[in-house]
CSV table of C-alpha atoms in Angstrom, one decimal:
chain,number,residue,atom,x,y,z
A,1,UNK,CA,92.6,53.6,-18.2
A,2,UNK,CA,94.0,52.6,-21.5
A,3,UNK,CA,91.2,50.1,-21.8
A,4,UNK,CA,88.5,52.7,-20.8
A,5,UNK,CA,89.9,55.1,-23.5
A,6,UNK,CA,89.8,52.2,-25.9
A,7,UNK,CA,86.1,51.3,-25.2
A,8,UNK,CA,84.8,54.9,-25.0
A,9,UNK,CA,84.6,55.8,-28.6
A,10,UNK,CA,83.2,52.2,-29.4
A,11,UNK,CA,80.5,52.9,-26.7
A,12,UNK,CA,79.7,56.4,-28.0
A,13,UNK,CA,79.5,54.9,-31.6
A,14,UNK,CA,77.3,52.0,-30.4
A,15,UNK,CA,75.1,54.3,-28.5
A,16,UNK,CA,74.6,56.5,-31.6
A,17,UNK,CA,73.5,53.4,-33.6
A,18,UNK,CA,70.9,52.7,-31.1
A,19,UNK,CA,69.6,56.0,-31.2
A,20,UNK,CA,69.5,55.9,-35.0
A,21,UNK,CA,67.5,52.6,-34.7
A,22,UNK,CA,65.0,53.9,-32.3
A,23,UNK,CA,64.4,57.0,-34.4
A,24,UNK,CA,63.9,54.9,-37.7
A,25,UNK,CA,61.4,52.7,-35.6
A,26,UNK,CA,59.5,55.7,-34.7
A,27,UNK,CA,59.4,57.1,-38.1
A,28,UNK,CA,58.1,53.8,-39.4
A,29,UNK,CA,55.4,53.9,-36.8
A,30,UNK,CA,56.6,50.7,-35.4
A,31,UNK,CA,55.1,50.2,-31.5
A,32,UNK,CA,57.7,49.9,-28.4
A,33,UNK,CA,54.6,48.9,-26.4
A,34,UNK,CA,50.8,49.5,-25.9
A,35,UNK,CA,51.3,52.2,-23.9
A,36,UNK,CA,53.9,54.2,-25.4
A,37,UNK,CA,52.6,53.7,-29.2
A,38,UNK,CA,49.0,54.6,-28.1
A,39,UNK,CA,48.9,56.5,-24.8
A,40,UNK,CA,45.8,58.0,-25.8
A,41,UNK,CA,43.5,54.6,-25.8
A,42,UNK,CA,42.2,55.7,-22.4
A,43,UNK,CA,41.2,59.0,-23.6
A,44,UNK,CA,38.8,57.9,-26.6
A,45,UNK,CA,35.0,58.0,-26.4
A,46,UNK,CA,33.3,55.0,-27.0
A,47,UNK,CA,32.4,55.3,-30.5
A,48,UNK,CA,36.3,55.9,-31.3
A,49,UNK,CA,36.9,52.6,-29.1
A,50,UNK,CA,34.5,50.7,-31.1
A,51,UNK,CA,36.3,51.6,-34.2
A,52,UNK,CA,39.7,50.5,-32.4
A,53,UNK,CA,38.0,47.2,-31.4
A,54,UNK,CA,36.9,46.7,-35.0
A,55,UNK,CA,40.4,47.4,-36.4
A,56,UNK,CA,41.9,45.2,-34.2
A,57,UNK,CA,39.5,42.2,-35.0
A,58,UNK,CA,40.7,42.3,-38.5
A,59,UNK,CA,44.4,43.4,-38.2
A,60,UNK,CA,46.1,40.2,-39.2
A,61,UNK,CA,49.7,41.7,-39.5
A,62,UNK,CA,49.7,42.7,-35.9
A,63,UNK,CA,50.7,46.1,-36.8
A,64,UNK,CA,48.6,47.6,-33.8
A,65,UNK,CA,49.9,48.6,-30.4
A,66,UNK,CA,46.8,47.0,-28.7
A,67,UNK,CA,44.5,43.9,-29.1
A,68,UNK,CA,40.7,43.7,-28.6
A,69,UNK,CA,40.8,42.7,-25.1
A,70,UNK,CA,42.7,46.0,-24.2
A,71,UNK,CA,39.6,48.3,-25.8
A,72,UNK,CA,37.1,46.0,-23.9
A,73,UNK,CA,39.2,46.7,-20.8
A,74,UNK,CA,38.9,50.7,-21.5
A,75,UNK,CA,35.5,50.4,-22.6
A,76,UNK,CA,34.6,48.6,-19.0
A,77,UNK,CA,35.8,51.4,-17.3
A,78,UNK,CA,33.3,53.8,-19.0
A,79,UNK,CA,30.2,52.0,-17.4
A,80,UNK,CA,27.0,53.0,-19.0
A,81,UNK,CA,28.3,55.5,-21.5
A,82,UNK,CA,29.2,52.3,-23.3
A,83,UNK,CA,25.5,51.7,-23.7
A,84,UNK,CA,25.2,53.5,-27.3
A,85,UNK,CA,27.5,51.1,-28.7
A,86,UNK,CA,26.5,47.8,-27.1
A,87,UNK,CA,24.5,46.6,-29.9
A,88,UNK,CA,27.5,46.7,-32.5
A,89,UNK,CA,29.9,45.2,-29.8
A,90,UNK,CA,27.4,42.5,-29.4
A,91,UNK,CA,27.3,41.6,-33.0
A,92,UNK,CA,31.1,41.2,-33.1
A,93,UNK,CA,30.9,39.2,-30.0
A,94,UNK,CA,28.1,36.7,-31.7
A,95,UNK,CA,30.2,36.5,-34.9
A,96,UNK,CA,32.8,34.6,-33.1
A,97,UNK,CA,31.4,30.9,-32.4
A,98,UNK,CA,34.6,30.4,-30.1
A,99,UNK,CA,33.5,33.3,-27.6
A,100,UNK,CA,37.2,34.5,-27.4
A,101,UNK,CA,36.2,37.8,-26.3
A,102,UNK,CA,33.3,37.0,-24.3
A,103,UNK,CA,35.3,37.4,-21.0
A,104,UNK,CA,35.8,41.1,-21.8
A,105,UNK,CA,32.4,41.6,-23.3
A,106,UNK,CA,30.8,40.5,-19.9
A,107,UNK,CA,33.0,42.8,-18.0
A,108,UNK,CA,31.8,45.7,-20.2
A,109,UNK,CA,28.0,44.3,-19.5
A,110,UNK,CA,29.0,44.2,-15.7
A,111,UNK,CA,30.1,47.8,-15.5
A,112,UNK,CA,27.1,49.0,-17.3
A,113,UNK,CA,24.9,47.0,-14.7
A,114,UNK,CA,20.9,46.5,-15.0
A,115,UNK,CA,20.4,48.4,-18.1
A,116,UNK,CA,22.7,45.7,-19.7
A,117,UNK,CA,20.5,42.7,-18.6
A,118,UNK,CA,18.9,41.8,-22.0
A,119,UNK,CA,22.5,41.5,-23.5
A,120,UNK,CA,23.6,39.4,-20.8
A,121,UNK,CA,20.5,36.9,-21.3
A,122,UNK,CA,21.1,37.1,-25.0
A,123,UNK,CA,24.6,35.6,-24.3
A,124,UNK,CA,23.4,32.9,-21.8
A,125,UNK,CA,20.6,31.8,-24.3
A,126,UNK,CA,22.0,32.3,-27.8
A,127,UNK,CA,25.8,32.1,-27.9
A,128,UNK,CA,27.2,29.0,-29.5
A,129,UNK,CA,30.3,28.8,-27.0
A,130,UNK,CA,29.2,26.7,-23.9
A,131,UNK,CA,32.1,28.6,-21.9
A,132,UNK,CA,30.6,32.0,-23.2
A,133,UNK,CA,27.3,30.8,-21.8
A,134,UNK,CA,28.8,29.8,-18.6
A,135,UNK,CA,30.2,33.0,-18.1
A,136,UNK,CA,27.1,34.8,-18.6
A,137,UNK,CA,25.3,32.5,-16.1
A,138,UNK,CA,27.9,33.5,-13.4
A,139,UNK,CA,27.4,37.2,-14.3
A,140,UNK,CA,23.6,36.7,-13.6
A,141,UNK,CA,23.9,34.9,-10.7
A,142,UNK,CA,25.9,37.9,-9.3
A,143,UNK,CA,23.0,40.1,-10.0
A,144,UNK,CA,20.3,37.9,-8.4
A,145,UNK,CA,21.9,35.6,-5.6
A,146,UNK,CA,21.5,36.7,-2.0
A,147,UNK,CA,25.1,36.3,-1.2
A,148,UNK,CA,26.0,38.8,-3.8
A,149,UNK,CA,23.9,41.5,-2.3
A,150,UNK,CA,26.5,43.2,0.0
A,151,UNK,CA,28.8,43.7,-3.1
A,152,UNK,CA,28.5,47.3,-4.1
A,153,UNK,CA,27.3,48.3,-7.7
A,154,UNK,CA,26.9,51.3,-9.4
A,155,UNK,CA,23.6,49.7,-11.2
A,156,UNK,CA,22.2,46.9,-9.1
A,157,UNK,CA,19.4,45.0,-10.5
A,158,UNK,CA,16.3,45.9,-8.4
A,159,UNK,CA,13.8,43.5,-10.0
A,160,UNK,CA,15.6,40.4,-9.8
A,161,UNK,CA,12.5,38.4,-10.8
A,162,UNK,CA,13.5,39.6,-14.4
A,163,UNK,CA,16.1,37.0,-14.7
A,164,UNK,CA,14.0,34.1,-13.7
A,165,UNK,CA,12.2,33.5,-17.3
A,166,UNK,CA,15.7,33.4,-19.0
A,167,UNK,CA,17.0,30.7,-16.6
A,168,UNK,CA,14.0,28.8,-16.9
A,169,UNK,CA,14.5,28.6,-20.5
A,170,UNK,CA,18.4,27.9,-19.8
A,171,UNK,CA,17.4,24.7,-17.9
A,172,UNK,CA,17.1,23.1,-21.4
A,173,UNK,CA,21.0,23.8,-22.2
A,174,UNK,CA,22.7,20.2,-22.0
A,175,UNK,CA,26.1,22.0,-20.7
A,176,UNK,CA,24.4,24.1,-18.1
A,177,UNK,CA,21.1,22.9,-17.0
A,178,UNK,CA,22.3,21.2,-13.7
A,179,UNK,CA,24.0,24.5,-12.7
A,180,UNK,CA,21.0,26.7,-13.8
A,181,UNK,CA,18.8,24.4,-11.5
A,182,UNK,CA,21.1,25.2,-8.4
A,183,UNK,CA,20.9,28.9,-9.4
A,184,UNK,CA,17.1,28.8,-9.6
A,185,UNK,CA,17.1,26.7,-6.2
A,186,UNK,CA,19.3,29.5,-4.5
A,187,UNK,CA,16.9,32.6,-5.6
A,188,UNK,CA,14.1,31.4,-3.3
A,189,UNK,CA,10.5,32.5,-3.4
A,190,UNK,CA,11.2,34.5,-6.8
A,191,UNK,CA,11.5,31.3,-8.8
A,192,UNK,CA,8.9,29.3,-7.1
A,193,UNK,CA,6.3,29.9,-9.4
A,194,UNK,CA,8.2,29.5,-12.6
A,195,UNK,CA,9.6,26.3,-11.3
A,196,UNK,CA,6.2,25.0,-10.5
A,197,UNK,CA,5.1,25.7,-14.2
A,198,UNK,CA,8.4,24.0,-15.4
A,199,UNK,CA,7.4,20.6,-13.8
A,200,UNK,CA,5.1,20.2,-16.8
A,201,UNK,CA,7.7,21.6,-19.5
A,202,UNK,CA,7.6,19.7,-22.6
A,203,UNK,CA,11.2,18.3,-22.2
A,204,UNK,CA,11.9,15.8,-19.6
A,205,UNK,CA,15.0,17.0,-18.6
A,206,UNK,CA,13.8,20.4,-17.6
A,207,UNK,CA,11.0,18.8,-15.7
A,208,UNK,CA,13.6,16.5,-13.8
A,209,UNK,CA,15.9,19.9,-13.3
A,210,UNK,CA,12.8,21.9,-12.0
A,211,UNK,CA,12.2,19.3,-9.4
A,212,UNK,CA,15.7,19.5,-8.3
A,213,UNK,CA,15.7,23.3,-7.8
A,214,UNK,CA,12.5,22.8,-5.8
A,215,UNK,CA,14.3,20.6,-3.8
A,216,UNK,CA,17.2,22.8,-3.3
A,217,UNK,CA,14.7,25.8,-2.5
A,218,UNK,CA,13.3,23.8,0.3
A,219,UNK,CA,15.8,25.4,2.8
A,220,UNK,CA,15.0,28.9,1.7
A,221,UNK,CA,13.1,31.2,4.1
A,222,UNK,CA,9.9,30.1,2.4
A,223,UNK,CA,9.8,26.6,1.2
A,224,UNK,CA,7.6,25.9,-2.2
A,225,UNK,CA,4.7,24.6,-0.5
A,226,UNK,CA,2.7,25.4,-3.5
A,227,UNK,CA,4.6,22.8,-5.6
A,228,UNK,CA,4.0,20.0,-3.1
A,229,UNK,CA,0.8,18.8,-4.3
A,230,UNK,CA,2.1,18.4,-8.0
A,231,UNK,CA,5.3,17.3,-6.8
A,232,UNK,CA,3.5,14.4,-4.9
A,233,UNK,CA,1.4,13.6,-8.0
A,234,UNK,CA,4.6,13.3,-10.1
A,235,UNK,CA,6.5,11.2,-7.5
A,236,UNK,CA,3.7,8.6,-8.0
A,237,UNK,CA,2.4,8.8,-11.4
A,238,UNK,CA,5.4,10.2,-13.8
A,239,UNK,CA,6.4,7.7,-16.5
A,240,UNK,CA,9.9,8.7,-16.1
A,241,UNK,CA,11.5,6.8,-13.2
A,242,UNK,CA,14.3,9.7,-12.8
A,243,UNK,CA,11.4,12.5,-12.8
A,244,UNK,CA,9.6,10.2,-10.1
A,245,UNK,CA,12.7,10.1,-7.8
A,246,UNK,CA,13.5,13.9,-8.2
A,247,UNK,CA,9.8,14.7,-7.4
A,248,UNK,CA,9.8,12.3,-4.6
A,249,UNK,CA,13.1,13.9,-2.9
A,250,UNK,CA,11.8,17.5,-3.6
A,251,UNK,CA,8.5,16.7,-2.0
A,252,UNK,CA,10.1,15.0,1.0
A,253,UNK,CA,12.4,17.8,1.5
A,254,UNK,CA,9.7,20.4,1.2
A,255,UNK,CA,7.4,18.7,3.7
A,256,UNK,CA,10.3,18.1,6.3
A,257,UNK,CA,11.2,21.8,6.3
A,258,UNK,CA,7.5,22.9,6.6
A,259,UNK,CA,5.1,23.3,9.6
A,260,UNK,CA,2.8,20.4,9.6
A,261,UNK,CA,-0.1,22.8,9.8
A,262,UNK,CA,1.1,24.0,6.2
A,263,UNK,CA,0.8,21.1,4.4
A,264,UNK,CA,-2.0,21.6,1.8
A,265,UNK,CA,-5.3,20.3,2.7
A,266,UNK,CA,-5.7,16.8,1.1
A,267,UNK,CA,-2.4,16.0,0.9
A,268,UNK,CA,-1.6,14.4,4.0
A,269,UNK,CA,-2.5,10.7,3.0
A,270,UNK,CA,-0.4,11.0,-0.3
A,271,UNK,CA,2.5,13.1,1.5
A,272,UNK,CA,2.6,9.9,4.1
A,273,UNK,CA,2.8,7.4,1.2
A,274,UNK,CA,5.7,9.5,-0.3
A,275,UNK,CA,7.4,9.7,3.1
A,276,UNK,CA,7.5,6.0,3.5
A,277,UNK,CA,8.7,5.8,-0.4
A,278,UNK,CA,11.3,8.3,0.5
A,279,UNK,CA,13.0,6.2,3.2
A,280,UNK,CA,13.8,3.7,0.5
A,281,UNK,CA,17.7,3.5,-0.4
A,282,UNK,CA,16.6,4.5,-3.9
A,283,UNK,CA,16.2,7.9,-2.7
A,284,UNK,CA,19.5,8.9,-0.9
A,285,UNK,CA,18.7,12.5,-0.9
A,286,UNK,CA,15.3,12.5,0.6
A,287,UNK,CA,15.8,9.6,3.5
A,288,UNK,CA,17.0,12.0,6.5
A,289,UNK,CA,14.3,14.6,5.5
A,290,UNK,CA,11.7,11.8,5.7
A,291,UNK,CA,12.8,10.7,8.9
A,292,UNK,CA,12.9,14.2,10.4
A,293,UNK,CA,9.3,14.9,9.1
A,294,UNK,CA,7.9,11.6,10.5
A,295,UNK,CA,9.5,12.4,13.8
A,296,UNK,CA,6.8,15.2,13.9
A,297,UNK,CA,3.8,13.1,13.0
A,298,UNK,CA,2.1,11.9,16.0
A,299,UNK,CA,0.5,9.3,15.9
A,300,UNK,CA,2.5,7.8,12.9
A,301,UNK,CA,0.5,6.1,10.2
A,302,UNK,CA,1.2,2.2,10.0
A,303,UNK,CA,2.7,2.4,6.6
A,304,UNK,CA,5.2,5.1,7.4
A,305,UNK,CA,6.1,3.4,10.7
A,306,UNK,CA,6.6,0.2,9.1
A,307,UNK,CA,9.2,2.1,6.6
A,308,UNK,CA,10.8,3.5,9.8
A,309,UNK,CA,11.5,0.4,11.2
A,310,UNK,CA,12.9,-1.1,8.0
A,311,UNK,CA,15.1,1.9,8.0
A,312,UNK,CA,16.4,1.4,11.5
A,313,UNK,CA,18.5,-1.4,9.9
A,314,UNK,CA,20.4,0.6,7.2
A,315,UNK,CA,24.1,1.0,7.0
A,316,UNK,CA,24.1,4.7,7.5
A,317,UNK,CA,24.7,5.8,11.2
A,318,UNK,CA,22.8,9.4,10.3
A,319,UNK,CA,19.8,7.8,9.2
A,320,UNK,CA,19.5,5.5,11.7
A,321,UNK,CA,19.9,8.2,14.3
A,322,UNK,CA,17.2,10.1,12.2
A,323,UNK,CA,15.0,7.1,12.3
A,324,UNK,CA,15.5,6.3,16.3
A,325,UNK,CA,14.3,9.9,16.9
A,326,UNK,CA,11.4,9.5,14.5
A,327,UNK,CA,10.4,6.3,16.3
A,328,UNK,CA,10.8,7.1,19.8
A,329,UNK,CA,10.2,10.9,19.6
A,330,UNK,CA,13.4,11.6,21.1
A,331,UNK,CA,14.1,15.3,21.7
A,332,UNK,CA,17.7,15.2,20.2
A,333,UNK,CA,19.8,12.7,18.3
A,334,UNK,CA,22.1,12.1,21.3
A,335,UNK,CA,19.8,10.4,23.4
A,336,UNK,CA,18.6,8.5,20.3
A,337,UNK,CA,22.3,7.1,20.1
A,338,UNK,CA,21.6,4.7,22.9
A,339,UNK,CA,18.8,3.2,21.3
A,340,UNK,CA,21.0,2.0,18.5
A,341,UNK,CA,23.4,0.4,20.4
């Protein structure tokens, strides 16, 4: 008890000092936390939030109770109400070559939805930060790819074809080109015409990626048959070996996934030559597709049959099974396995 009696005045005195310190901090305007110091951030309108964002960008003394990302989070909750300040916000994001606030900015664009499409495209094509461009591509993918359709959006993009021209331009981005090609290949028929035109793009890298995107889209519900004649031609005549093989693989994949009757008239002989070439070990992505397509050709042209016989001695078990099915017209791979024993 004596000890308690001795400590009590000290505690009272210490408590008074703490309260005095807190009062002084409040008088000086020093923040306790973002929420306590500025509880009204969520209650501001979008123009006031833009002002707060701009103040946070230039605040070098860190005296503010919030940072630019805090403002962007609040803005993203405003949805389409943020549209009037989008141009000004965009200027600040583009002034930063590192893309420091690109993630928060894209959250604002995502919340706005389809009306912010132009801003998304501009970030994809124009920002100096590769990371910012990659994030913009991810957001655009969520607007156009079928697997995202089940996700509810307040303002979905109804005309998904509007994104395709921007993605075609983005094929020339050295850091994003392959990812863009996969996106275009997944979109399906909406991108087929643009990809066919891109096969004649002035940049070789874009032509190659367009061929690969067409190869990836061969498994879509509607294969890009309109591209088959041009791909077949490029597979035989392109000066670039990379473009020849990319076109060959795309042509083989499209032919393999299409009904025989759907092959464009006049293309049969060239397609047969391509399928024979596609069985070469130099075209690993097209070999099984070529064998699968050959299985439906009865009778088989001599050139194609010779290529199949050569491939029957390949190291790949899967390819040998496919070749056996093609050569013997077996209904499934199980019965063909016995032929390889």
